[in-house]
Amino acid sequence: MPQESRLTFATMFLLARALLTIFALFLLPLAAHAAWWAMRDDVAPSWRAADWSSAKLLPQPSEAPQAIVAVYAARVGRWRGIFAHHTWIVVKEEGATRYTRYDKVGWGSPVRTNGWVADGRWFGNAPQPIVLIEGEAAQRLIPQIQQAVASYPYRSVGAYNAWPGPNSNTFVAHVMRQVPELEAPLPPTAIGKDWQPLTDIVGLTPSRTGIQVSLGGYAGFTLGWIEGVEVDFLGLVAGVDVRRPAVKIPGWGRIGMNPVT
């Protein structure tokens, strides 16, 4: 076989293997989750028809005088719930009579304060805790969180892109990057969490326990003690968590030990 033909064959073989790997790691799990999602009969058909009430995850402030910090994630609405979560941050200072919730949204006020119930369902989907810290540790972190919220650089009108980012999950990832003591990874289905401007392709993970490579949110790689190993392809993430054993599967999200701290 001529040298040129052998090179062409080798290139096609490597390309075929790459496409097969992408299909097996990213597209096949996503397709399976889409099929499962389509069979559900409890997905809210519209914004107005969805349940936005409290999921009863947080105690009433009058019953919990201690400081509380929480990060929640919930599936987004309709077909987008196949592959995406929305995340937000909740704080309550010691002795406070109410919780304060921070969300980044693409409509109205770009960084919304108390737009929804602190532990409310998102488009009818119950949230899951990613971080839950109470007492003195929470009280110490709250000023840092408030400062990080105020310093978010993509808070102006128009500075929101649902995909690949910056979006609601980019906002929460920014806060966690500024307050690494939160020590938790966002769900692999929090699309936009790995978005970084192309001027910051290589950097530390939000927890500062590893390295993250991000090609504008279109592709990337993460290796960190808190975040585990993650491969990002067009916003879909596959990986493993060794610290709190779990696998991360596109569409399905995290399967394994609870990540809450």
Tab-separated table of C-alpha atoms in Angstrom:
chain	number	residue	atom	x	y	z
A	1	MET	CA	0.000	0.000	0.000
A	2	PRO	CA	1.429	3.421	-0.940
A	3	GLN	CA	2.539	5.673	1.927
A	4	GLU	CA	-0.099	8.270	1.056
A	5	SER	CA	-2.884	5.671	1.110
A	6	ARG	CA	-1.723	4.349	4.487
A	7	LEU	CA	-1.818	7.880	5.935
A	8	THR	CA	-5.309	8.425	4.551
A	9	PHE	CA	-6.510	5.121	5.999
A	10	ALA	CA	-4.983	5.922	9.406
A	11	THR	CA	-6.603	9.352	9.431
A	12	MET	CA	-10.018	7.914	8.566
A	13	PHE	CA	-9.602	5.233	11.224
A	14	LEU	CA	-8.782	7.813	13.908
A	15	LEU	CA	-11.708	9.981	12.798
A	16	ALA	CA	-14.062	7.007	12.949
A	17	ARG	CA	-12.874	6.162	16.466
A	18	ALA	CA	-13.339	9.775	17.573
A	19	LEU	CA	-16.884	9.859	16.193
A	20	LEU	CA	-17.705	6.540	17.843
A	21	THR	CA	-16.373	7.806	21.174
A	22	ILE	CA	-18.467	10.988	20.913
A	23	PHE	CA	-21.545	8.915	20.092
A	24	ALA	CA	-21.009	6.496	22.988
A	25	LEU	CA	-20.064	9.083	25.629
A	26	PHE	CA	-22.384	11.940	24.733
A	27	LEU	CA	-25.079	11.295	22.125
A	28	LEU	CA	-26.300	7.821	23.109
A	29	PRO	CA	-26.917	8.673	26.806
A	30	LEU	CA	-28.581	11.941	25.789
A	31	ALA	CA	-30.889	10.123	23.353
A	32	ALA	CA	-31.832	7.594	26.041
A	33	HIS	CA	-32.652	10.359	28.502
A	34	ALA	CA	-34.692	12.180	25.849
A	35	ALA	CA	-36.765	9.031	25.305
A	36	TRP	CA	-37.330	8.666	29.051
A	37	TRP	CA	-38.228	12.360	29.371
A	38	ALA	CA	-40.762	12.094	26.541
A	39	MET	CA	-42.591	9.301	28.393
A	40	ARG	CA	-43.099	11.417	31.516
A	41	ASP	CA	-46.595	12.732	32.154
A	42	ASP	CA	-45.636	15.223	34.872
A	43	VAL	CA	-43.683	17.753	32.770
A	44	ALA	CA	-45.378	21.164	32.958
A	45	PRO	CA	-46.582	22.219	29.477
A	46	SER	CA	-46.020	25.941	30.030
A	47	TRP	CA	-44.555	28.563	32.363
A	48	ARG	CA	-47.960	29.513	33.759
A	49	ALA	CA	-49.061	25.923	34.300
A	50	ALA	CA	-45.900	25.015	36.235
A	51	ASP	CA	-45.684	24.708	40.018
A	52	TRP	CA	-43.290	27.287	41.507
A	53	SER	CA	-44.102	26.634	45.173
A	54	SER	CA	-41.679	25.757	47.948
A	55	ALA	CA	-40.281	22.221	47.923
A	56	LYS	CA	-40.032	22.466	51.734
A	57	LEU	CA	-36.287	21.930	51.807
A	58	LEU	CA	-35.498	24.896	54.065
A	59	PRO	CA	-36.887	25.528	57.552
A	60	GLN	CA	-38.879	28.641	58.294
A	61	PRO	CA	-36.492	31.459	59.349
A	62	SER	CA	-38.294	31.746	62.697
A	63	GLU	CA	-37.438	28.106	63.377
A	64	ALA	CA	-33.788	28.377	62.271
A	65	PRO	CA	-31.958	31.378	63.771
A	66	GLN	CA	-28.581	30.153	62.502
A	67	ALA	CA	-26.964	31.457	59.316
A	68	ILE	CA	-27.595	29.319	56.231
A	69	VAL	CA	-25.964	29.121	52.800
A	70	ALA	CA	-27.397	26.875	50.101
A	71	VAL	CA	-26.940	26.241	46.389
A	72	TYR	CA	-29.782	24.508	44.550
A	73	ALA	CA	-30.208	22.961	41.110
A	74	ALA	CA	-33.434	22.011	39.327
A	75	ARG	CA	-34.286	20.794	35.856
A	76	VAL	CA	-35.422	23.497	33.462
A	77	GLY	CA	-38.753	23.426	31.666
A	78	ARG	CA	-40.221	21.393	28.833
A	79	TRP	CA	-37.810	19.833	26.301
A	80	ARG	CA	-34.813	21.672	27.713
A	81	GLY	CA	-35.112	19.611	30.875
A	82	ILE	CA	-33.747	16.699	28.859
A	83	PHE	CA	-30.229	18.043	29.233
A	84	ALA	CA	-30.150	21.127	31.482
A	85	HIS	CA	-30.409	22.316	35.092
A	86	HIS	CA	-30.875	25.835	36.442
A	87	THR	CA	-28.897	26.726	39.582
A	88	TRP	CA	-29.222	29.479	42.175
A	89	ILE	CA	-27.855	30.648	45.530
A	90	VAL	CA	-29.652	31.203	48.839
A	91	VAL	CA	-28.311	32.913	51.965
A	92	LYS	CA	-29.721	33.810	55.387
A	93	GLU	CA	-27.701	35.680	57.964
A	94	GLU	CA	-27.891	34.717	61.620
A	95	GLY	CA	-31.164	35.972	63.104
A	96	ALA	CA	-32.544	37.132	59.733
A	97	THR	CA	-36.305	36.879	59.232
A	98	ARG	CA	-36.108	35.831	55.566
A	99	TYR	CA	-33.925	34.123	53.008
A	100	THR	CA	-32.281	35.947	50.109
A	101	ARG	CA	-32.164	34.170	46.756
A	102	TYR	CA	-29.941	35.124	43.806
A	103	ASP	CA	-30.600	33.966	40.213
A	104	LYS	CA	-29.198	35.005	36.863
A	105	VAL	CA	-31.913	35.036	34.226
A	106	GLY	CA	-32.176	36.144	30.624
A	107	TRP	CA	-35.169	38.415	31.041
A	108	GLY	CA	-35.967	41.436	33.217
A	109	SER	CA	-33.386	42.219	35.861
A	110	PRO	CA	-30.289	40.249	34.780
A	111	VAL	CA	-29.375	39.291	38.345
A	112	ARG	CA	-32.645	38.666	40.142
A	113	THR	CA	-32.912	38.968	43.929
A	114	ASN	CA	-35.824	37.112	45.549
A	115	GLY	CA	-37.579	36.552	42.241
A	116	TRP	CA	-38.821	33.169	43.468
A	117	VAL	CA	-39.236	31.208	46.691
A	118	ALA	CA	-35.842	30.343	48.184
A	119	ASP	CA	-36.333	26.570	47.836
A	120	GLY	CA	-39.028	26.748	45.164
A	121	ARG	CA	-39.616	24.346	42.325
A	122	TRP	CA	-38.268	25.468	38.959
A	123	PHE	CA	-40.815	24.998	36.193
A	124	GLY	CA	-42.448	22.346	38.374
A	125	ASN	CA	-39.216	20.439	38.988
A	126	ALA	CA	-38.119	20.002	42.601
A	127	PRO	CA	-34.624	21.339	43.367
A	128	GLN	CA	-31.784	19.317	44.797
A	129	PRO	CA	-29.224	20.781	47.220
A	130	ILE	CA	-25.677	21.128	45.953
A	131	VAL	CA	-24.355	23.012	48.975
A	132	LEU	CA	-25.845	23.354	52.461
A	133	ILE	CA	-23.786	25.095	55.147
A	134	GLU	CA	-25.097	26.317	58.497
A	135	GLY	CA	-23.883	28.201	61.537
A	136	GLU	CA	-20.632	30.109	61.919
A	137	ALA	CA	-19.175	28.766	58.667
A	138	ALA	CA	-22.182	30.069	56.735
A	139	GLN	CA	-22.089	33.449	58.482
A	140	ARG	CA	-18.442	33.835	57.535
A	141	LEU	CA	-19.113	33.052	53.869
A	142	ILE	CA	-22.175	35.264	53.343
A	143	PRO	CA	-20.282	38.583	52.905
A	144	GLN	CA	-17.977	36.893	50.381
A	145	ILE	CA	-20.975	35.522	48.482
A	146	GLN	CA	-22.679	38.916	48.418
A	147	GLN	CA	-19.490	40.519	47.113
A	148	ALA	CA	-19.162	37.818	44.432
A	149	VAL	CA	-22.774	38.381	43.339
A	150	ALA	CA	-22.146	42.119	43.027
A	151	SER	CA	-18.930	41.541	41.045
A	152	TYR	CA	-20.424	39.238	38.402
A	153	PRO	CA	-19.127	40.731	35.131
A	154	TYR	CA	-22.005	39.604	32.863
A	155	ARG	CA	-24.920	41.142	34.743
A	156	SER	CA	-25.956	43.809	32.225
A	157	VAL	CA	-28.966	43.537	29.917
A	158	GLY	CA	-28.014	41.518	26.843
A	159	ALA	CA	-25.057	39.780	28.517
A	160	TYR	CA	-26.868	36.431	28.635
A	161	ASN	CA	-26.603	33.463	26.280
A	162	ALA	CA	-28.531	30.320	27.128
A	163	TRP	CA	-25.897	28.290	25.255
A	164	PRO	CA	-22.989	27.963	25.649
A	165	GLY	CA	-22.935	30.885	28.122
A	166	PRO	CA	-22.648	33.085	30.028
A	167	ASN	CA	-25.965	32.105	31.619
A	168	SER	CA	-27.513	31.287	34.998
A	169	ASN	CA	-25.028	28.514	35.696
A	170	THR	CA	-22.076	30.687	34.663
A	171	PHE	CA	-23.256	33.126	37.338
A	172	VAL	CA	-23.339	30.493	40.087
A	173	ALA	CA	-19.990	29.085	38.938
A	174	HIS	CA	-18.552	32.618	39.188
A	175	VAL	CA	-19.714	32.904	42.797
A	176	MET	CA	-18.272	29.482	43.619
A	177	ARG	CA	-15.027	30.467	41.933
A	178	GLN	CA	-14.841	33.589	44.113
A	179	VAL	CA	-15.787	31.614	47.247
A	180	PRO	CA	-13.946	28.279	46.850
A	181	GLU	CA	-14.810	27.375	50.443
A	182	LEU	CA	-18.220	26.296	49.115
A	183	GLU	CA	-16.314	23.176	47.984
A	184	ALA	CA	-18.873	21.546	45.688
A	185	PRO	CA	-19.229	20.843	41.971
A	186	LEU	CA	-22.270	21.992	40.025
A	187	PRO	CA	-24.234	19.225	38.274
A	188	PRO	CA	-22.778	18.076	34.951
A	189	THR	CA	-26.094	19.136	33.406
A	190	ALA	CA	-25.616	22.753	34.553
A	191	ILE	CA	-24.850	23.901	31.014
A	192	GLY	CA	-22.742	27.063	31.057
A	193	LYS	CA	-20.930	26.268	34.296
A	194	ASP	CA	-17.686	25.723	32.391
A	195	TRP	CA	-18.013	28.767	30.157
A	196	GLN	CA	-15.024	31.088	30.217
A	197	PRO	CA	-14.081	33.861	27.771
A	198	LEU	CA	-11.550	32.810	25.163
A	199	THR	CA	-8.997	35.000	26.930
A	200	ASP	CA	-9.137	32.527	29.848
A	201	ILE	CA	-8.789	29.163	28.145
A	202	VAL	CA	-6.717	27.607	30.932
A	203	GLY	CA	-7.259	28.279	34.616
A	204	LEU	CA	-8.052	26.815	38.010
A	205	THR	CA	-11.312	25.022	38.715
A	206	PRO	CA	-13.897	26.940	40.805
A	207	SER	CA	-12.728	25.078	43.927
A	208	ARG	CA	-9.088	25.884	43.051
A	209	THR	CA	-8.211	22.226	43.525
A	210	GLY	CA	-7.395	21.497	39.892
A	211	ILE	CA	-7.122	22.700	36.311
A	212	GLN	CA	-9.862	23.611	33.852
A	213	VAL	CA	-9.568	24.073	30.085
A	214	SER	CA	-12.517	25.791	28.396
A	215	LEU	CA	-12.834	26.588	24.686
A	216	GLY	CA	-15.594	29.157	25.078
A	217	GLY	CA	-17.997	26.564	26.471
A	218	TYR	CA	-17.986	24.525	23.250
A	219	ALA	CA	-15.468	22.002	24.532
A	220	GLY	CA	-13.265	21.590	27.561
A	221	PHE	CA	-11.678	19.434	30.209
A	222	THR	CA	-11.674	19.604	34.000
A	223	LEU	CA	-9.472	17.777	36.484
A	224	GLY	CA	-9.878	18.665	40.155
A	225	TRP	CA	-10.243	17.083	43.575
A	226	ILE	CA	-13.681	18.656	44.117
A	227	GLU	CA	-14.922	18.624	40.514
A	228	GLY	CA	-13.494	15.235	39.548
A	229	VAL	CA	-12.736	14.430	35.912
A	230	GLU	CA	-15.043	15.998	33.309
A	231	VAL	CA	-14.965	16.152	29.522
A	232	ASP	CA	-17.159	18.846	27.963
A	233	PHE	CA	-18.440	18.532	24.388
A	234	LEU	CA	-20.853	21.252	23.192
A	235	GLY	CA	-22.047	21.723	26.769
A	236	LEU	CA	-22.609	18.011	27.396
A	237	VAL	CA	-20.439	16.651	30.201
A	238	ALA	CA	-19.215	13.110	30.865
A	239	GLY	CA	-16.948	12.202	33.737
A	240	VAL	CA	-16.364	10.659	37.149
A	241	ASP	CA	-16.125	11.901	40.723
A	242	VAL	CA	-13.600	10.036	42.850
A	243	ARG	CA	-13.953	12.106	46.034
A	244	ARG	CA	-17.686	11.365	46.342
A	245	PRO	CA	-17.943	8.383	43.993
A	246	ALA	CA	-20.273	8.987	41.064
A	247	VAL	CA	-20.406	8.933	37.295
A	248	LYS	CA	-21.505	11.945	35.251
A	249	ILE	CA	-23.602	11.141	32.210
A	250	PRO	CA	-24.986	13.572	29.590
A	251	GLY	CA	-28.715	14.092	30.058
A	252	TRP	CA	-28.950	11.913	33.166
A	253	GLY	CA	-26.545	14.008	35.221
A	254	ARG	CA	-24.760	12.726	38.291
A	255	ILE	CA	-25.398	9.120	39.385
A	256	GLY	CA	-23.826	8.062	42.663
A	257	MET	CA	-23.056	9.589	46.054
A	258	ASN	CA	-24.837	12.806	46.966
A	259	PRO	CA	-22.550	15.811	46.330
A	260	VAL	CA	-24.037	18.007	49.071
A	261	THR	CA	-21.596	19.360	51.668
